[in-house]
Amino acid sequence: MSFEADAAVYDRFVGRYAPQLSAALIEVAGVGVGERVLDVGCGPGGLTRVLAELVGAERVAAVDPSTSFVEACRARVPGADVRIGAAEALPFDTATFDVVLSQLVVNFMRDADAGVAEMRRAAREGGRVASCVWDYAEGMTMLRAFWDGAIDIDPAAPDEGRTMRYCSEAGLGELWRRAGLRDVETGALDVEAWYEDFDDYWVPFTAGVGPAGSYCASLDGERQEALRLAVFRRLGEPQGSFTLPARAWYARGRVPGVTA
Ligand SMILES: C[S@@+](CC[C@H](N)C(=O)[O-])C[C@H]1O[C@@H](n2cnc3c(N)ncnc32)[C@H](O)[C@@H]1O
């Protein structure tokens, strides 16, 4: 999966939702001033930056396997400890953090159970582990419209609502319980993003980032134009600016041990 991407391209693509989504995830995880936090699968640093504004960059660590995203995150959040690595083998000591988060990452882990077990290991006893994933099947309008348009021209298109293992509230909660986390709670995070016009929405798909971008960029010119028109129709043929709602599911839990 292509996440060796230019950070500015990612910002115009899914990164557009990061500020609102990060604030919502931080709120349900209950991150407080003075806490040490880890952002797993930080990408170019959308969540890392909001965490640093809250607790101070010196209390924030982040990790991602993409070298281009790690470089961007380091530049955007000076003072944070940003490392190259994967969730399944986190390059951090055991029981280091008060809170361990990941935003839109669980579905990209090679082994999500191993990744969440590592997130738990990196958190202290009584610490929190929380994550969110898009509601690919329904509420993430930007991607839903794209895949509905793709299916219109190719019924076998690899719709993320079908291919992503963790895109339901129940599935994410089960992953958290299997990791042995306590007091597991799940729910929805509702955010939105503004687009100047349809091109502002469409052009980032053509850059090949993530599953939808990879599919779009794999099509020849004629098929890509057919897809563009199908997605335009699915969005209701917008003229001028528009806003799209997006829903993510979250799970949060507590590492067994002390309750503080
Ligand atoms: C959709 S992006 C989310 C980035 C960022 N968390 C955000 O909210 O904008 C998915 C990220 O997961 C990273 N990733 C892929 N496989 C991973 C793994 N095994 N462990 C940790 N991160 C991974 C990718 O490099 C990419 O940065």
Tab-separated table of C-alpha atoms and ligand atoms in Angstrom:
chain	number	residue	atom	x	y	z
A	1	MET	CA	0.000	0.000	0.000
A	2	SER	CA	1.347	3.369	-1.004
A	3	PHE	CA	2.007	5.704	1.896
A	4	GLU	CA	5.401	6.864	0.581
A	5	ALA	CA	3.687	10.042	-0.471
A	6	ASP	CA	4.170	13.762	-0.481
A	7	ALA	CA	2.764	15.163	2.763
A	8	ALA	CA	1.061	18.050	0.945
A	9	VAL	CA	-0.815	15.565	-1.269
A	10	TYR	CA	-1.927	13.565	1.781
A	11	ASP	CA	-3.095	16.820	3.449
A	12	ARG	CA	-5.453	17.513	0.524
A	13	PHE	CA	-6.637	13.907	0.531
A	14	VAL	CA	-7.596	12.229	3.843
A	15	GLY	CA	-5.421	14.627	5.852
A	16	ARG	CA	-8.126	17.251	5.325
A	17	TYR	CA	-10.124	15.522	8.065
A	18	ALA	CA	-7.177	15.165	10.481
A	19	PRO	CA	-7.549	18.322	12.624
A	20	GLN	CA	-11.189	17.631	13.545
A	21	LEU	CA	-10.725	13.878	13.841
A	22	SER	CA	-7.618	14.281	16.024
A	23	ALA	CA	-9.441	16.613	18.395
A	24	ALA	CA	-12.315	14.145	18.661
A	25	LEU	CA	-10.032	11.140	19.294
A	26	ILE	CA	-8.015	13.079	21.898
A	27	GLU	CA	-11.261	13.953	23.682
A	28	VAL	CA	-12.575	10.378	23.899
A	29	ALA	CA	-9.116	9.157	24.980
A	30	GLY	CA	-9.137	11.821	27.705
A	31	VAL	CA	-5.588	13.030	27.030
A	32	GLY	CA	-4.664	15.519	29.743
A	33	VAL	CA	-1.998	18.186	30.182
A	34	GLY	CA	1.256	16.668	31.489
A	35	GLU	CA	0.646	13.193	30.021
A	36	ARG	CA	3.121	11.335	27.804
A	37	VAL	CA	1.538	10.143	24.559
A	38	LEU	CA	2.450	7.970	21.575
A	39	ASP	CA	0.920	8.332	18.084
A	40	VAL	CA	1.204	5.023	16.193
A	41	GLY	CA	1.057	5.318	12.383
A	42	CYS	CA	1.453	9.094	12.635
A	43	GLY	CA	1.593	9.752	8.877
A	44	PRO	CA	2.677	13.346	8.187
A	45	GLY	CA	1.655	14.304	11.717
A	46	GLY	CA	-1.977	15.451	11.766
A	47	LEU	CA	-2.664	13.905	15.194
A	48	THR	CA	0.917	14.369	16.440
A	49	ARG	CA	0.663	18.121	15.964
A	50	VAL	CA	-2.618	18.432	17.894
A	51	LEU	CA	-1.185	16.269	20.698
A	52	ALA	CA	1.920	18.482	20.890
A	53	GLU	CA	-0.241	21.600	21.157
A	54	LEU	CA	-2.001	20.012	24.136
A	55	VAL	CA	0.798	18.363	26.158
A	56	GLY	CA	3.994	19.888	24.656
A	57	ALA	CA	6.120	18.329	21.910
A	58	GLU	CA	8.655	16.964	24.419
A	59	ARG	CA	5.947	14.647	25.806
A	60	VAL	CA	4.929	13.339	22.376
A	61	ALA	CA	6.376	10.370	20.486
A	62	ALA	CA	5.262	9.123	17.086
A	63	VAL	CA	6.101	6.263	14.753
A	64	ASP	CA	5.352	5.322	11.135
A	65	PRO	CA	6.940	2.962	8.565
A	66	SER	CA	6.817	5.587	5.797
A	67	THR	CA	10.103	7.509	5.629
A	68	SER	CA	8.554	10.436	3.725
A	69	PHE	CA	5.790	10.773	6.346
A	70	VAL	CA	8.258	10.497	9.247
A	71	GLU	CA	10.363	13.297	7.728
A	72	ALA	CA	7.244	15.460	7.309
A	73	CYS	CA	6.091	14.726	10.867
A	74	ARG	CA	9.533	15.631	12.278
A	75	ALA	CA	9.484	18.935	10.371
A	76	ARG	CA	5.946	19.747	11.452
A	77	VAL	CA	6.333	18.838	15.128
A	78	PRO	CA	9.845	19.900	16.170
A	79	GLY	CA	10.797	18.473	19.555
A	80	ALA	CA	8.633	15.361	19.260
A	81	ASP	CA	10.393	11.962	19.230
A	82	VAL	CA	9.407	10.670	15.771
A	83	ARG	CA	10.762	7.256	14.742
A	84	ILE	CA	10.548	4.930	11.773
A	85	GLY	CA	8.856	1.645	12.671
A	86	ALA	CA	5.712	-0.455	12.577
A	87	ALA	CA	2.990	-1.014	15.137
A	88	GLU	CA	3.753	-4.742	15.300
A	89	ALA	CA	7.233	-4.032	16.746
A	90	LEU	CA	7.111	-0.601	18.374
A	91	PRO	CA	10.577	0.894	18.935
A	92	PHE	CA	9.688	2.093	22.457
A	93	ASP	CA	10.182	0.651	25.932
A	94	THR	CA	7.400	-1.094	27.831
A	95	ALA	CA	5.051	1.029	29.994
A	96	THR	CA	6.448	4.345	28.706
A	97	PHE	CA	3.275	6.293	27.900
A	98	ASP	CA	0.104	7.426	29.668
A	99	VAL	CA	-1.850	7.218	26.423
A	100	VAL	CA	-1.170	5.351	23.161
A	101	LEU	CA	-3.263	6.364	20.141
A	102	SER	CA	-3.558	5.435	16.495
A	103	GLN	CA	-5.713	7.247	13.967
A	104	LEU	CA	-6.852	5.477	10.770
A	105	VAL	CA	-4.061	2.888	11.044
A	106	VAL	CA	-5.448	-0.438	12.366
A	107	ASN	CA	-6.578	-1.543	8.898
A	108	PHE	CA	-3.090	-1.013	7.482
A	109	MET	CA	-1.268	-3.066	10.116
A	110	ARG	CA	-0.006	-6.399	8.764
A	111	ASP	CA	-1.257	-8.002	12.010
A	112	ALA	CA	-3.726	-5.805	13.897
A	113	ASP	CA	-3.804	-8.082	16.973
A	114	ALA	CA	-0.012	-7.833	17.249
A	115	GLY	CA	-0.144	-4.083	16.659
A	116	VAL	CA	-2.724	-3.447	19.385
A	117	ALA	CA	-0.824	-5.776	21.760
A	118	GLU	CA	2.235	-3.601	21.172
A	119	MET	CA	0.205	-0.428	21.790
A	120	ARG	CA	-0.892	-1.951	25.093
A	121	ARG	CA	2.705	-2.903	25.968
A	122	ALA	CA	3.931	0.653	25.383
A	123	ALA	CA	1.265	2.091	27.729
A	124	ARG	CA	1.724	2.062	31.502
A	125	GLU	CA	-0.554	0.132	33.876
A	126	GLY	CA	-3.836	2.033	34.068
A	127	GLY	CA	-2.942	3.948	30.894
A	128	ARG	CA	-5.270	4.256	27.896
A	129	VAL	CA	-5.124	2.826	24.410
A	130	ALA	CA	-7.462	4.295	21.780
A	131	SER	CA	-7.897	4.188	18.055
A	132	CYS	CA	-10.287	5.156	15.293
A	133	VAL	CA	-11.044	3.757	11.832
A	134	TRP	CA	-13.266	5.133	9.069
A	135	ASP	CA	-16.816	3.854	8.697
A	136	TYR	CA	-15.843	2.815	5.162
A	137	ALA	CA	-19.111	0.972	4.538
A	138	GLU	CA	-21.397	3.956	5.156
A	139	GLY	CA	-20.520	7.167	6.954
A	140	MET	CA	-17.188	8.172	5.351
A	141	THR	CA	-18.794	10.092	2.473
A	142	MET	CA	-15.595	11.052	0.622
A	143	LEU	CA	-14.531	7.414	0.217
A	144	ARG	CA	-18.093	6.017	0.007
A	145	ALA	CA	-18.905	8.213	-3.017
A	146	PHE	CA	-15.603	7.220	-4.630
A	147	TRP	CA	-16.194	3.475	-4.241
A	148	ASP	CA	-19.891	3.685	-5.180
A	149	GLY	CA	-18.792	5.420	-8.399
A	150	ALA	CA	-16.086	2.806	-8.926
A	151	ILE	CA	-18.612	-0.027	-8.553
A	152	ASP	CA	-20.880	1.723	-11.087
A	153	ILE	CA	-18.192	1.208	-13.740
A	154	ASP	CA	-16.536	-1.931	-12.311
A	155	PRO	CA	-18.578	-4.169	-9.975
A	156	ALA	CA	-15.341	-5.892	-8.894
A	157	ALA	CA	-13.707	-2.650	-7.686
A	158	PRO	CA	-11.917	-3.218	-4.343
A	159	ASP	CA	-14.385	-1.231	-2.219
A	160	GLU	CA	-12.773	-0.478	1.170
A	161	GLY	CA	-16.209	-0.988	2.753
A	162	ARG	CA	-15.682	-4.646	1.824
A	163	THR	CA	-11.911	-5.074	1.938
A	164	MET	CA	-11.122	-3.361	5.258
A	165	ARG	CA	-11.341	-5.815	8.135
A	166	TYR	CA	-11.981	-3.255	10.857
A	167	CYS	CA	-14.668	-0.893	9.642
A	168	SER	CA	-17.411	-1.548	12.182
A	169	GLU	CA	-17.836	-0.427	15.771
A	170	ALA	CA	-18.308	-4.024	16.936
A	171	GLY	CA	-15.226	-5.333	15.105
A	172	LEU	CA	-12.995	-2.622	16.519
A	173	GLY	CA	-14.337	-3.226	20.037
A	174	GLU	CA	-13.627	-6.958	19.722
A	175	LEU	CA	-10.037	-6.190	18.665
A	176	TRP	CA	-9.634	-4.075	21.805
A	177	ARG	CA	-11.105	-6.815	24.058
A	178	ARG	CA	-8.902	-9.508	22.472
A	179	ALA	CA	-5.885	-7.376	23.440
A	180	GLY	CA	-6.928	-7.743	27.091
A	181	LEU	CA	-7.824	-4.072	27.487
A	182	ARG	CA	-10.380	-3.239	30.224
A	183	ASP	CA	-13.380	-0.893	30.356
A	184	VAL	CA	-13.580	-0.975	26.561
A	185	GLU	CA	-15.909	1.621	25.066
A	186	THR	CA	-16.725	2.249	21.421
A	187	GLY	CA	-18.629	4.925	19.525
A	188	ALA	CA	-18.760	7.303	16.576
A	189	LEU	CA	-16.639	10.366	15.814
A	190	ASP	CA	-18.445	12.665	13.377
A	191	VAL	CA	-16.381	15.237	11.475
A	192	GLU	CA	-16.552	17.060	8.127
A	193	ALA	CA	-14.354	18.674	5.501
A	194	TRP	CA	-14.875	21.550	3.104
A	195	TYR	CA	-14.061	21.384	-0.638
A	196	GLU	CA	-13.640	24.369	-2.918
A	197	ASP	CA	-15.181	22.468	-5.823
A	198	PHE	CA	-15.300	18.963	-7.340
A	199	ASP	CA	-11.722	19.211	-8.680
A	200	ASP	CA	-10.492	19.988	-5.174
A	201	TYR	CA	-12.081	16.674	-4.129
A	202	TRP	CA	-11.051	14.649	-7.180
A	203	VAL	CA	-7.451	15.626	-7.993
A	204	PRO	CA	-5.919	14.141	-4.780
A	205	PHE	CA	-7.307	10.677	-5.718
A	206	THR	CA	-5.198	10.746	-8.895
A	207	ALA	CA	-1.955	10.993	-6.860
A	208	GLY	CA	-2.154	7.317	-5.865
A	209	VAL	CA	-2.209	7.599	-2.042
A	210	GLY	CA	-3.848	4.781	-0.043
A	211	PRO	CA	-6.224	2.132	-1.444
A	212	ALA	CA	-8.602	4.521	-3.254
A	213	GLY	CA	-5.760	6.555	-4.738
A	214	SER	CA	-3.897	3.414	-5.803
A	215	TYR	CA	-7.002	2.108	-7.585
A	216	CYS	CA	-7.643	5.472	-9.276
A	217	ALA	CA	-4.033	5.876	-10.421
A	218	SER	CA	-3.987	2.302	-11.797
A	219	LEU	CA	-6.690	3.085	-14.395
A	220	ASP	CA	-5.877	4.212	-17.926
A	221	GLY	CA	-7.017	7.694	-19.007
A	222	GLU	CA	-10.380	6.596	-20.418
A	223	ARG	CA	-11.332	4.470	-17.366
A	224	GLN	CA	-10.190	7.187	-14.999
A	225	GLU	CA	-12.394	9.735	-16.775
A	226	ALA	CA	-15.362	7.320	-16.579
A	227	LEU	CA	-14.676	6.944	-12.860
A	228	ARG	CA	-14.433	10.716	-12.395
A	229	LEU	CA	-17.864	11.192	-14.009
A	230	ALA	CA	-19.392	8.312	-11.987
A	231	VAL	CA	-18.093	9.773	-8.714
A	232	PHE	CA	-19.276	13.272	-9.745
A	233	ARG	CA	-22.773	11.818	-10.203
A	234	ARG	CA	-22.585	9.954	-6.873
A	235	LEU	CA	-21.794	13.252	-5.130
A	236	GLY	CA	-24.875	14.859	-6.711
A	237	GLU	CA	-22.945	16.788	-9.389
A	238	PRO	CA	-21.817	19.576	-7.054
A	239	GLN	CA	-21.314	23.054	-8.513
A	240	GLY	CA	-19.034	25.239	-6.428
A	241	SER	CA	-18.024	24.505	-2.846
A	242	PHE	CA	-19.441	21.738	-0.657
A	243	THR	CA	-18.893	20.009	2.681
A	244	LEU	CA	-18.783	16.250	3.240
A	245	PRO	CA	-19.559	14.538	6.546
A	246	ALA	CA	-17.329	11.675	7.654
A	247	ARG	CA	-17.859	9.142	10.428
A	248	ALA	CA	-15.156	7.161	12.181
A	249	TRP	CA	-15.571	4.449	14.820
A	250	TYR	CA	-13.412	4.596	17.900
A	251	ALA	CA	-12.455	2.123	20.599
A	252	ARG	CA	-10.751	2.976	23.845
A	253	GLY	CA	-9.653	0.790	26.716
A	254	ARG	CA	-7.493	0.744	29.789
A	255	VAL	CA	-4.385	-1.302	30.487
A	256	PRO	CA	-5.102	-3.612	33.444
A	257	GLY	CA	-3.430	-2.574	36.674
A	258	VAL	CA	-3.676	0.585	38.722
A	259	THR	CA	-6.740	2.679	37.965
A	260	ALA	CA	-5.167	6.145	37.967
B	1	LIG	C1	-4.516	6.639	6.569
B	1	LIG	S1	-2.869	6.947	7.117
B	1	LIG	C2	-3.169	7.730	8.705
B	1	LIG	C3	-2.075	8.687	9.094
B	1	LIG	C4	-2.360	9.540	10.330
B	1	LIG	N1	-2.522	8.723	11.519
B	1	LIG	C5	-3.566	10.438	10.134
B	1	LIG	O1	-4.509	10.338	10.900
B	1	LIG	O2	-3.541	11.253	9.205
B	1	LIG	C6	-2.287	5.345	7.559
B	1	LIG	C7	-0.880	5.381	8.117
B	1	LIG	O3	-0.547	4.079	8.633
B	1	LIG	C8	0.815	3.846	8.354
B	1	LIG	N2	1.068	2.401	8.479
B	1	LIG	C9	0.988	1.445	7.524
B	1	LIG	N3	1.306	0.244	8.033
B	1	LIG	C10	1.608	0.444	9.340
B	1	LIG	C11	2.040	-0.404	10.410
B	1	LIG	N4	2.215	-1.720	10.221
B	1	LIG	N5	2.274	0.141	11.610
B	1	LIG	C12	2.093	1.478	11.810
B	1	LIG	N6	1.676	2.323	10.847
B	1	LIG	C13	1.443	1.820	9.626
B	1	LIG	C14	1.014	4.423	6.977
B	1	LIG	O4	2.374	4.637	6.651
B	1	LIG	C15	0.192	5.703	7.082
B	1	LIG	O5	0.973	6.779	7.554
